[in-house]
Amino acid sequence: MNISVEVIDKSFPPQEATDELTVGVIITTFNHAHFLDDAIGSVLAQTRLADEVIVVDDGSTDDPSQVVQRYPSVRLIRQDNKGLAAARNFGWKNCRTTHVVFLDADDLLLPHALECGVNFWKRQPHCALVYGGHQYVTESLAPMGGDIFIKIGEDAHHDFILSNCIGMHATVLYQRKCLEEIGGFDEALQRCEDYDLYLRVASRFPVAGYPVTVAQYRRHANSMTADRDRMLRAVLSVLDRHEERLGNDPSRRAAMREGRAKWRALYAKEMLVAARADWQSGRRLAPVMGQVARAVAWSPGGTTRAVTREFGRHLREGMVWMRRENKSSAPRSTRGGWGFDRGTPIDRYYIEGFLARNSGDIGGRVLEVGDNHYTLRFGGPAVEKSDILFVDDSNPNATIIGDLADPETLRELQFDCIVLTQTLHLLFDMRAALATLHRALKPGGILLLTVPGISPVGRESDWGHTWCWSLTAVSVRRLVQEQFEPGSIHVEAHGNLEAAIAFLQQRVLDDVTRDALDQHDPSYPVVVAARAKKSAVK
């Protein structure tokens, strides 16, 4: 475990490890009261209890007090809405402990977080801050990929210029007097205020990290990090502000140039991945090309050509797919749904919601039927290899040709995840198909399955000639239980009478309210979805 040894300003007096050490946890919230129970619960479940827990309400329009009042040991303080940096400063200034951890209301600490941070700091008491690893989780707390820990080098300041080695603020244990010495968070920054603080700390004091995962970073649609364009602008703004503090140090200025290029390349790649997924999911060309244009604009000069060449390949593939989709004589994608020409089909709303909630399962080697747009959209960088299964050789993008009912179609123990949307009902022998899928999964592998419930039967040109079944939650559960352990299966029925009627009338998402769609009545399932995990024992 490396510690920065370059201490430019020695005015910061290290706390002796023998001094009494107390830890406060500051939970900041702005309109995230619906997540607050999870955050507070994760703090109160620590193996080393916090000495003080404070929730800072940054002028929310919801009511976090309704949550906090259920926890007598937690203190709530309020301020007018001034932003995250101001909320964090307000929190630590009202906290009486020697050390502080900051937790956003939509994130969680793992039970050993405070114990690990305190024990590690006792071995490195000269450090202004120490940090551990983290993991991404979905909104429903399903894991998304593996644990993340970036090792800090001997020159922590240089490493922070090149990347945010910490990655998640809740993994950090600060010495409170470090915050006092530095002046806390810069309240002029609306984003990346933590990254700015890391740079300022590492330019003066030692920093160390330990490779133990201590926090969960919840990814959801309203996450601040979801807006890549604004995040990159904020990161570059922080580097600009920090460069003014560097003086004429040529090595630091060289690192700054390298850091800017790395950050631009990182976010350009993420923008391109998002554009590709949106294009393959049927989004209109104009907004997709807008994303590509931003990716090209942000790319360092040497990577612009590669960016445009890579997207151009996917664009050409997408054009081929669109032409094939629009031919009445050609088989349509197995994604299901009618009304693509007017908007998003109602069944797709339920399918994509199910996949979004389970996106953490989509990684490693993934198989999808028909195309791989859901694999790329919801799996993203976690996907190591993407395979496409199709029943015949008419699909130029297919990597595997065959019938799922044929046990020879898929090799045994090949896939970490199989995404099977709106396909099983096209197979007369569904039992044989599920046996093939189960056999093809690796131990611990995941099947994400959706099937139609109340639905129009496809036209003859749209798989109607092979449409054999419409299913209920009961039939799906019984079928899947024949291959997977009952305790590893979760089945959901989505829809209600209004949604079913709208779908049968081929109305689209913009024609109905989300409230109408989100009321689920098992008597009228539009889509039935199942998540099944193969036993980890071969």
Coordinates of C-alpha atoms in Angstrom, one line a residue:
M1 CA 0.0 0.0 0.0
N2 CA 1.7 3.2 -1.2
I3 CA 1.7 6.5 0.4
S4 CA 2.6 9.8 -1.1
V5 CA 6.0 10.9 0.3
E6 CA 6.1 14.4 -1.3
V7 CA 5.0 16.9 1.4
I8 CA 5.2 20.4 0.0
D9 CA 3.6 22.1 3.0
K10 CA 4.6 20.6 6.4
S11 CA 2.3 22.9 8.4
F12 CA -0.3 20.2 8.7
P13 CA 0.3 18.5 12.1
P14 CA -0.5 14.7 12.0
Q15 CA -2.7 13.3 14.7
E16 CA -1.0 10.7 16.8
A17 CA -2.5 7.3 16.5
T18 CA -2.7 7.1 20.3
D19 CA -5.1 10.1 20.4
E20 CA -8.8 9.4 20.9
L21 CA -10.2 8.9 17.4
T22 CA -13.9 9.5 16.7
V23 CA -15.7 9.2 13.4
G24 CA -18.7 11.2 12.1
V25 CA -20.7 10.3 9.0
I26 CA -22.2 13.2 7.0
I27 CA -25.1 12.1 4.8
T28 CA -26.1 14.8 2.2
T29 CA -29.5 14.7 0.6
F30 CA -31.3 16.8 -2.1
N31 CA -34.6 15.3 -3.1
H32 CA -33.4 11.8 -2.4
A33 CA -35.5 11.0 0.6
H34 CA -36.6 7.8 -1.1
F35 CA -33.1 6.5 -0.9
L36 CA -32.3 7.9 2.6
D37 CA -33.5 4.8 4.5
D38 CA -30.9 2.6 2.7
A39 CA -28.1 5.1 3.4
I40 CA -28.9 5.6 7.1
G41 CA -29.4 1.8 7.5
S42 CA -25.9 1.2 6.0
V43 CA -24.3 3.6 8.5
L44 CA -26.1 2.2 11.6
A45 CA -25.2 -1.4 10.5
Q46 CA -21.4 -0.7 10.8
T47 CA -19.2 -3.2 12.7
R48 CA -17.4 -0.1 14.1
L49 CA -20.3 2.3 14.9
A50 CA -20.1 6.0 14.0
D51 CA -19.7 8.4 16.9
E52 CA -22.0 10.9 15.2
V53 CA -24.4 10.7 12.2
I54 CA -25.7 13.9 10.6
V55 CA -28.1 14.2 7.7
V56 CA -27.7 17.5 5.8
D57 CA -30.9 18.6 3.9
D58 CA -29.7 20.9 1.1
G59 CA -33.1 22.6 0.6
S60 CA -35.0 19.5 -0.6
T61 CA -38.6 19.8 -1.8
D62 CA -39.3 16.3 -0.5
D63 CA -39.3 15.7 3.2
P64 CA -36.2 13.9 4.6
S65 CA -37.4 14.5 8.1
Q66 CA -40.0 11.9 7.7
V67 CA -37.2 9.4 7.3
V68 CA -34.7 10.7 9.8
Q69 CA -37.3 10.9 12.6
R70 CA -37.3 7.1 12.6
Y71 CA -33.7 7.1 13.8
P72 CA -33.3 8.8 17.2
S73 CA -29.5 8.7 17.0
V74 CA -29.3 10.6 13.7
R75 CA -29.3 14.4 13.7
L76 CA -30.9 16.4 10.8
I77 CA -29.7 19.9 9.9
R78 CA -31.0 22.0 7.1
Q79 CA -29.8 24.8 4.8
D80 CA -31.2 26.6 1.8
N81 CA -30.3 24.9 -1.5
K82 CA -26.6 25.8 -2.1
G83 CA -25.3 22.7 -3.7
L84 CA -23.4 19.6 -2.7
A85 CA -20.1 21.3 -1.7
A86 CA -21.9 23.7 0.6
A87 CA -23.9 20.9 2.1
R88 CA -20.8 18.9 2.9
N89 CA -19.1 21.9 4.4
F90 CA -22.2 22.6 6.5
G91 CA -22.1 19.0 7.7
W92 CA -18.4 18.7 8.8
K93 CA -18.5 22.2 10.5
N94 CA -21.4 21.0 12.6
C95 CA -19.7 17.6 13.4
R96 CA -17.6 17.2 16.5
T97 CA -15.5 14.2 15.6
T98 CA -11.8 13.9 14.7
H99 CA -12.5 12.1 11.4
V100 CA -15.3 12.4 8.9
V101 CA -16.8 10.2 6.1
F102 CA -19.2 11.8 3.5
L103 CA -22.1 9.6 2.1
D104 CA -24.5 10.7 -0.5
A105 CA -28.1 9.7 0.2
D106 CA -28.3 7.5 -2.8
D107 CA -25.2 5.5 -1.9
L108 CA -24.4 3.0 0.8
L109 CA -21.5 2.0 3.1
L110 CA -20.7 -1.7 3.4
P111 CA -20.8 -3.0 7.0
H112 CA -17.0 -3.0 7.5
A113 CA -16.3 0.4 6.0
L114 CA -15.6 2.5 9.1
E115 CA -13.7 -0.3 10.8
C116 CA -11.4 -0.8 7.8
G117 CA -10.9 2.9 7.4
V118 CA -10.0 3.5 11.0
N119 CA -7.7 0.5 11.2
F120 CA -5.8 1.5 8.1
W121 CA -5.5 5.1 9.2
K122 CA -4.0 4.0 12.5
R123 CA -1.1 2.4 10.5
Q124 CA -0.7 5.6 8.4
P125 CA -1.5 8.4 10.9
H126 CA 0.3 11.1 8.8
C127 CA -2.2 10.7 6.0
A128 CA -4.7 13.5 5.5
L129 CA -7.1 11.0 4.0
V130 CA -7.2 7.3 3.4
Y131 CA -9.6 5.5 1.0
G132 CA -10.8 2.0 0.0
G133 CA -12.5 0.5 -3.0
H134 CA -16.1 0.6 -4.2
Q135 CA -18.6 -1.2 -6.5
Y136 CA -21.3 0.0 -8.8
V137 CA -24.9 -1.2 -8.1
T138 CA -28.2 -0.6 -9.9
E139 CA -31.0 1.4 -8.4
S140 CA -32.3 -1.8 -6.9
L141 CA -28.8 -2.6 -5.5
A142 CA -27.9 -5.4 -7.9
P143 CA -24.1 -5.5 -8.5
M144 CA -22.8 -4.0 -11.7
G145 CA -19.4 -5.5 -12.5
G146 CA -16.6 -6.2 -10.1
D147 CA -14.9 -4.3 -7.3
I148 CA -13.0 -1.1 -8.2
F149 CA -9.8 0.1 -6.5
I150 CA -7.1 2.2 -8.2
K151 CA -3.8 2.0 -6.4
I152 CA -2.2 5.4 -5.6
G153 CA 1.5 5.8 -6.4
E154 CA 4.2 7.5 -4.5
D155 CA 3.4 10.8 -6.1
A156 CA -0.3 11.0 -5.3
H157 CA -0.7 14.5 -6.7
H158 CA 0.6 13.4 -10.1
D159 CA -1.7 10.4 -10.1
F160 CA -4.8 12.5 -9.3
I161 CA -4.1 14.8 -12.2
L162 CA -4.2 11.8 -14.5
S163 CA -7.4 10.3 -13.0
N164 CA -9.7 10.3 -10.0
C165 CA -8.0 7.4 -8.3
I166 CA -10.6 7.4 -5.5
G167 CA -13.6 7.2 -7.8
M168 CA -16.2 7.3 -5.0
H169 CA -16.3 9.8 -2.2
A170 CA -17.9 7.6 0.4
T171 CA -14.7 5.4 0.5
V172 CA -12.7 8.3 2.0
L173 CA -11.9 8.8 5.7
Y174 CA -10.7 12.4 6.3
Q175 CA -8.9 13.9 9.2
R176 CA -11.2 16.7 10.2
K177 CA -8.2 19.1 10.8
C178 CA -7.2 18.4 7.2
L179 CA -10.5 19.9 6.0
E180 CA -10.0 22.9 8.3
E181 CA -6.5 23.4 7.0
I182 CA -7.6 23.1 3.3
G183 CA -10.8 25.2 3.8
G184 CA -13.2 22.4 2.9
F185 CA -14.9 22.0 -0.4
D186 CA -15.0 24.8 -3.0
E187 CA -18.6 26.0 -2.9
A188 CA -18.2 27.7 -6.3
L189 CA -18.1 24.2 -7.9
Q190 CA -21.4 22.5 -8.7
R191 CA -19.7 19.2 -9.9
C192 CA -16.4 17.5 -9.1
E193 CA -15.9 19.4 -5.8
D194 CA -14.5 16.1 -4.4
Y195 CA -12.0 15.8 -7.2
D196 CA -10.9 19.4 -6.6
L197 CA -10.4 18.6 -2.9
Y198 CA -8.3 15.5 -3.6
L199 CA -6.0 17.5 -5.8
R200 CA -5.6 20.2 -3.2
V201 CA -5.0 17.7 -0.4
A202 CA -2.5 15.6 -2.4
S203 CA -0.5 18.7 -3.4
R204 CA 0.3 19.2 0.3
F205 CA -0.3 16.1 2.4
P206 CA 0.2 12.3 2.2
V207 CA -2.6 10.1 0.9
A208 CA -3.0 6.3 1.0
G209 CA -5.4 3.7 -0.2
Y210 CA -6.2 0.1 0.8
P211 CA -7.7 -2.5 -1.6
V212 CA -10.9 -3.4 0.4
T213 CA -14.3 -2.6 -1.0
V214 CA -16.2 -0.5 1.5
A215 CA -19.0 1.3 -0.4
Q216 CA -21.6 0.9 -3.0
Y217 CA -22.2 3.6 -5.7
R218 CA -25.8 3.5 -6.9
R219 CA -26.3 4.2 -10.6
H220 CA -29.6 5.6 -11.6
A221 CA -31.1 7.9 -14.2
N222 CA -30.9 11.0 -12.0
S223 CA -27.2 10.4 -11.0
M224 CA -25.1 13.5 -11.5
T225 CA -22.5 11.4 -13.4
A226 CA -25.1 10.4 -16.0
D227 CA -24.5 13.7 -17.9
R228 CA -21.2 13.0 -19.4
D229 CA -20.8 16.3 -21.3
R230 CA -21.3 18.3 -18.1
M231 CA -19.1 16.0 -16.1
L232 CA -16.2 16.4 -18.5
R233 CA -16.6 20.2 -18.6
A234 CA -16.5 20.1 -14.8
V235 CA -13.4 17.9 -14.6
L236 CA -11.5 20.2 -17.1
S237 CA -12.6 23.2 -15.1
V238 CA -11.1 21.8 -12.0
L239 CA -7.9 21.1 -13.7
D240 CA -7.8 24.7 -15.1
R241 CA -8.3 26.0 -11.6
H242 CA -5.7 23.7 -10.2
E243 CA -3.1 24.6 -12.8
E244 CA -3.1 28.2 -11.6
R245 CA -1.7 26.8 -8.3
L246 CA 1.1 24.9 -9.9
G247 CA 3.5 27.8 -10.6
N248 CA 6.2 27.0 -13.1
D249 CA 6.8 23.4 -12.2
P250 CA 7.5 21.8 -15.7
S251 CA 6.8 18.3 -14.6
R252 CA 3.5 19.2 -13.1
R253 CA 2.5 21.1 -16.2
A254 CA 3.4 18.2 -18.4
A255 CA 1.3 15.9 -16.2
M256 CA -1.6 18.4 -16.5
R257 CA -1.5 18.2 -20.3
E258 CA -1.4 14.4 -20.1
G259 CA -4.3 14.4 -17.6
R260 CA -6.5 16.6 -19.8
A261 CA -5.9 14.3 -22.8
K262 CA -6.7 11.2 -20.7
W263 CA -9.9 12.7 -19.3
R264 CA -11.1 13.8 -22.8
A265 CA -10.4 10.4 -24.3
L266 CA -12.2 8.7 -21.4
Y267 CA -15.4 10.7 -21.7
A268 CA -15.3 10.7 -25.5
K269 CA -15.3 6.9 -25.4
E270 CA -18.2 6.8 -22.9
M271 CA -20.2 9.2 -25.2
L272 CA -19.5 7.0 -28.2
V273 CA -20.6 3.9 -26.3
A274 CA -23.8 5.6 -25.3
A275 CA -24.4 6.9 -28.9
R276 CA -23.9 3.4 -30.3
A277 CA -26.4 1.9 -27.8
D278 CA -29.0 4.6 -28.5
W279 CA -28.6 4.0 -32.2
Q280 CA -29.0 0.3 -32.0
S281 CA -32.0 0.7 -29.7
G282 CA -33.8 2.7 -32.4
R283 CA -33.3 6.2 -31.3
R284 CA -33.6 8.9 -34.0
L285 CA -30.5 9.7 -36.0
A286 CA -30.3 13.4 -35.2
P287 CA -29.8 13.1 -31.4
V288 CA -27.4 10.2 -31.8
M289 CA -25.3 12.1 -34.2
G290 CA -25.3 15.0 -31.7
Q291 CA -23.7 12.6 -29.2
V292 CA -21.1 11.5 -31.8
A293 CA -20.3 15.1 -32.6
R294 CA -19.7 15.9 -28.9
A295 CA -17.5 12.8 -28.6
V296 CA -15.4 13.9 -31.6
A297 CA -15.2 17.4 -30.3
W298 CA -13.9 16.3 -26.9
S299 CA -11.5 13.7 -28.3
P300 CA -7.8 14.5 -28.2
G301 CA -6.6 15.1 -31.7
G302 CA -4.9 11.7 -32.1
T303 CA -8.1 9.8 -31.3
T304 CA -10.6 11.7 -33.3
R305 CA -10.2 9.6 -36.5
A306 CA -10.5 6.4 -34.5
V307 CA -13.7 7.6 -32.8
T308 CA -15.4 8.5 -36.1
R309 CA -14.2 5.3 -37.8
E310 CA -15.5 3.1 -35.0
F311 CA -18.9 4.8 -34.9
G312 CA -19.1 4.8 -38.7
R313 CA -18.9 1.0 -38.7
H314 CA -21.7 0.7 -36.2
L315 CA -23.7 3.3 -38.2
R316 CA -23.4 1.2 -41.3
E317 CA -24.5 -1.9 -39.4
G318 CA -27.4 0.1 -38.1
M319 CA -28.5 1.2 -41.5
V320 CA -28.4 -2.4 -42.7
W321 CA -30.6 -3.4 -39.7
M322 CA -33.1 -0.6 -40.3
R323 CA -33.4 -1.5 -44.0
R324 CA -34.0 -5.1 -43.0
E325 CA -36.6 -4.1 -40.4
N326 CA -38.5 -2.0 -42.8
K327 CA -38.9 -4.8 -45.4
S328 CA -42.2 -6.6 -44.9
S329 CA -40.8 -9.7 -46.4
A330 CA -37.9 -9.9 -43.9
P331 CA -38.1 -11.3 -40.4
R332 CA -38.2 -8.5 -37.7
S333 CA -36.1 -8.4 -34.6
T334 CA -37.2 -10.5 -31.7
R335 CA -37.4 -7.6 -29.4
G336 CA -41.2 -7.5 -29.7
G337 CA -43.6 -4.6 -29.7
W338 CA -45.6 -2.7 -32.4
G339 CA -45.6 1.0 -33.1
F340 CA -41.9 1.5 -33.8
D341 CA -42.8 4.0 -36.5
R342 CA -44.6 6.2 -34.0
G343 CA -42.6 5.9 -30.8
T344 CA -41.7 3.3 -28.1
P345 CA -44.1 0.3 -27.9
I346 CA -45.7 -0.2 -24.5
D347 CA -44.3 -3.7 -24.1
R348 CA -40.8 -2.3 -24.7
Y349 CA -41.3 0.0 -21.6
Y350 CA -41.6 -3.0 -19.4
I351 CA -38.8 -5.0 -21.1
E352 CA -36.3 -2.2 -20.9
G353 CA -37.2 -1.4 -17.3
F354 CA -36.6 -5.0 -16.3
L355 CA -33.2 -5.0 -18.1
A356 CA -32.2 -1.6 -16.6
R357 CA -33.0 -2.9 -13.1
N358 CA -30.8 -6.0 -13.7
S359 CA -28.1 -4.3 -15.8
G360 CA -25.5 -5.4 -13.3
D361 CA -26.0 -9.0 -14.5
I362 CA -25.1 -8.1 -18.1
G363 CA -21.3 -8.6 -18.3
G364 CA -18.5 -11.0 -19.2
R365 CA -19.5 -13.1 -22.2
V366 CA -23.2 -12.4 -23.1
L367 CA -25.5 -14.0 -25.6
E368 CA -28.6 -12.3 -27.1
V369 CA -31.0 -13.4 -29.8
G370 CA -31.5 -11.4 -33.0
D371 CA -29.1 -8.5 -32.3
N372 CA -27.0 -7.3 -29.3
H373 CA -28.4 -3.8 -28.8
Y374 CA -29.6 -4.6 -25.3
T375 CA -26.3 -6.2 -24.4
L376 CA -24.5 -3.1 -25.4
R377 CA -27.0 -0.6 -24.0
F378 CA -27.3 -2.2 -20.6
G379 CA -24.0 -4.0 -20.2
G380 CA -21.7 -1.4 -21.6
P381 CA -18.1 -1.7 -20.6
A382 CA -18.8 -4.8 -18.4
V383 CA -19.3 -6.8 -21.6
E384 CA -16.2 -8.7 -22.6
K385 CA -17.6 -10.6 -25.5
S386 CA -21.0 -10.3 -27.2
D387 CA -22.6 -13.2 -29.2
I388 CA -25.7 -13.0 -31.3
L389 CA -27.9 -16.1 -32.0
F390 CA -30.2 -16.4 -35.0
V391 CA -32.2 -19.2 -36.3
D392 CA -30.8 -19.1 -39.9
D393 CA -28.0 -17.4 -41.9
S394 CA -30.2 -14.4 -43.0
N395 CA -28.8 -12.3 -40.2
P396 CA -25.3 -11.0 -41.2
N397 CA -24.4 -10.1 -37.6
A398 CA -25.2 -13.5 -36.1
T399 CA -22.2 -15.3 -34.5
I400 CA -24.1 -18.4 -33.7
I401 CA -26.7 -20.1 -36.0
G402 CA -29.2 -22.6 -34.7
D403 CA -32.5 -23.4 -32.9
L404 CA -32.5 -23.1 -29.1
A405 CA -34.6 -26.3 -29.0
D406 CA -31.7 -28.1 -30.4
P407 CA -29.2 -29.0 -27.6
E408 CA -26.3 -28.9 -30.0
T409 CA -26.9 -25.2 -30.8
L410 CA -25.0 -23.8 -27.8
R411 CA -21.9 -25.3 -26.2
E412 CA -21.9 -26.1 -22.5
L413 CA -20.7 -23.5 -19.9
Q414 CA -20.1 -20.7 -22.3
F415 CA -21.9 -17.6 -21.1
D416 CA -22.0 -15.4 -18.0
C417 CA -25.3 -13.9 -19.0
I418 CA -28.0 -14.7 -21.6
V419 CA -30.5 -12.0 -22.6
L420 CA -33.6 -13.6 -24.1
T421 CA -36.3 -11.1 -24.8
Q422 CA -39.6 -11.9 -26.5
T423 CA -38.3 -15.1 -28.1
L424 CA -39.2 -18.2 -26.0
H425 CA -42.9 -18.1 -27.1
L426 CA -41.7 -18.6 -30.7
L427 CA -40.4 -22.1 -29.8
F428 CA -42.9 -24.9 -29.6
D429 CA -40.6 -27.0 -27.4
M430 CA -39.9 -24.3 -24.7
R431 CA -38.7 -27.0 -22.2
A432 CA -35.9 -28.1 -24.6
A433 CA -34.9 -24.4 -25.2
L434 CA -34.6 -23.7 -21.5
A435 CA -32.5 -26.8 -21.0
T436 CA -30.2 -25.6 -23.7
L437 CA -29.9 -22.1 -22.1
H438 CA -29.3 -23.6 -18.7
R439 CA -26.6 -25.9 -20.0
A440 CA -24.9 -23.0 -21.9
L441 CA -24.6 -20.8 -18.8
K442 CA -21.5 -20.9 -16.6
P443 CA -21.9 -21.7 -12.9
G444 CA -23.4 -18.6 -11.4
G445 CA -24.5 -17.3 -14.8
I446 CA -27.7 -15.3 -15.2
L447 CA -30.7 -15.8 -17.6
L448 CA -32.7 -12.6 -18.2
L449 CA -36.0 -13.7 -19.8
T450 CA -39.0 -11.8 -21.1
V451 CA -42.1 -13.2 -22.8
P452 CA -45.4 -11.7 -24.0
G453 CA -48.6 -12.1 -21.9
I454 CA -51.5 -10.2 -23.3
S455 CA -50.3 -9.4 -26.8
P456 CA -51.2 -9.2 -30.5
V457 CA -49.9 -12.3 -32.3
G458 CA -47.3 -11.2 -34.8
R459 CA -48.1 -10.9 -38.5
E460 CA -47.1 -13.8 -40.8
S461 CA -44.0 -11.7 -41.8
D462 CA -43.2 -10.8 -38.1
W463 CA -42.7 -14.3 -36.7
G464 CA -46.5 -15.0 -36.6
H465 CA -45.9 -18.3 -38.4
T466 CA -43.8 -19.5 -35.4
W467 CA -45.8 -17.8 -32.6
C468 CA -46.8 -20.7 -30.4
W469 CA -47.6 -19.4 -26.9
S470 CA -48.6 -16.5 -24.6
L471 CA -47.5 -17.0 -21.0
T472 CA -48.4 -16.0 -17.5
A473 CA -46.2 -15.6 -14.4
V474 CA -47.3 -19.0 -13.2
S475 CA -46.4 -20.8 -16.4
V476 CA -43.0 -19.0 -16.7
R477 CA -42.1 -19.9 -13.1
R478 CA -43.0 -23.5 -13.6
L479 CA -41.0 -23.8 -16.8
V480 CA -38.0 -22.1 -15.4
Q481 CA -38.1 -24.1 -12.2
E482 CA -37.6 -27.3 -14.2
Q483 CA -34.0 -26.1 -14.9
F484 CA -33.0 -23.6 -12.2
E485 CA -33.2 -23.9 -8.4
P486 CA -36.5 -22.4 -7.2
G487 CA -34.7 -20.0 -4.8
S488 CA -32.6 -18.5 -7.6
I489 CA -35.7 -17.4 -9.7
H490 CA -37.5 -14.1 -9.6
V491 CA -40.6 -13.7 -11.8
E492 CA -42.4 -10.4 -12.5
A493 CA -45.7 -9.7 -14.2
H494 CA -45.9 -6.2 -15.7
G495 CA -49.0 -4.4 -16.9
N496 CA -52.7 -3.8 -16.1
L497 CA -56.0 -3.6 -17.9
E498 CA -55.4 0.0 -19.3
A499 CA -51.9 -0.9 -20.5
A500 CA -53.1 -4.1 -22.1
I501 CA -55.9 -2.3 -24.0
A502 CA -53.4 0.4 -25.1
F503 CA -51.0 -2.2 -26.3
L504 CA -53.6 -4.2 -28.2
Q505 CA -54.6 -0.9 -29.9
Q506 CA -51.0 -0.4 -30.9
R507 CA -50.7 2.9 -28.9
V508 CA -47.2 3.9 -27.9
L509 CA -45.5 5.2 -24.8
D510 CA -46.3 8.8 -25.4
D511 CA -50.0 8.0 -25.6
V512 CA -50.3 6.9 -22.0
T513 CA -49.1 8.2 -18.7
R514 CA -46.3 6.5 -16.7
D515 CA -48.6 6.3 -13.7
A516 CA -51.0 4.2 -15.8
L517 CA -48.2 1.9 -16.9
D518 CA -46.6 1.5 -13.5
Q519 CA -49.7 0.0 -11.8
H520 CA -49.3 -3.7 -12.1
D521 CA -52.3 -6.1 -12.0
P522 CA -51.3 -9.8 -12.3
S523 CA -54.7 -10.5 -14.0
Y524 CA -53.6 -8.5 -17.1
P525 CA -49.9 -9.1 -17.7
V526 CA -48.5 -7.5 -20.9
V527 CA -45.0 -8.8 -20.3
V528 CA -43.7 -11.5 -17.9
A529 CA -40.0 -11.3 -17.0
A530 CA -37.8 -13.7 -15.1
R531 CA -34.3 -13.6 -13.7
A532 CA -32.8 -17.0 -13.0
K533 CA -29.3 -17.7 -11.7
K534 CA -27.6 -21.0 -12.3
S535 CA -26.1 -22.8 -9.3
A536 CA -22.5 -21.9 -8.7
V537 CA -21.7 -25.6 -8.2
K538 CA -21.1 -27.5 -11.5

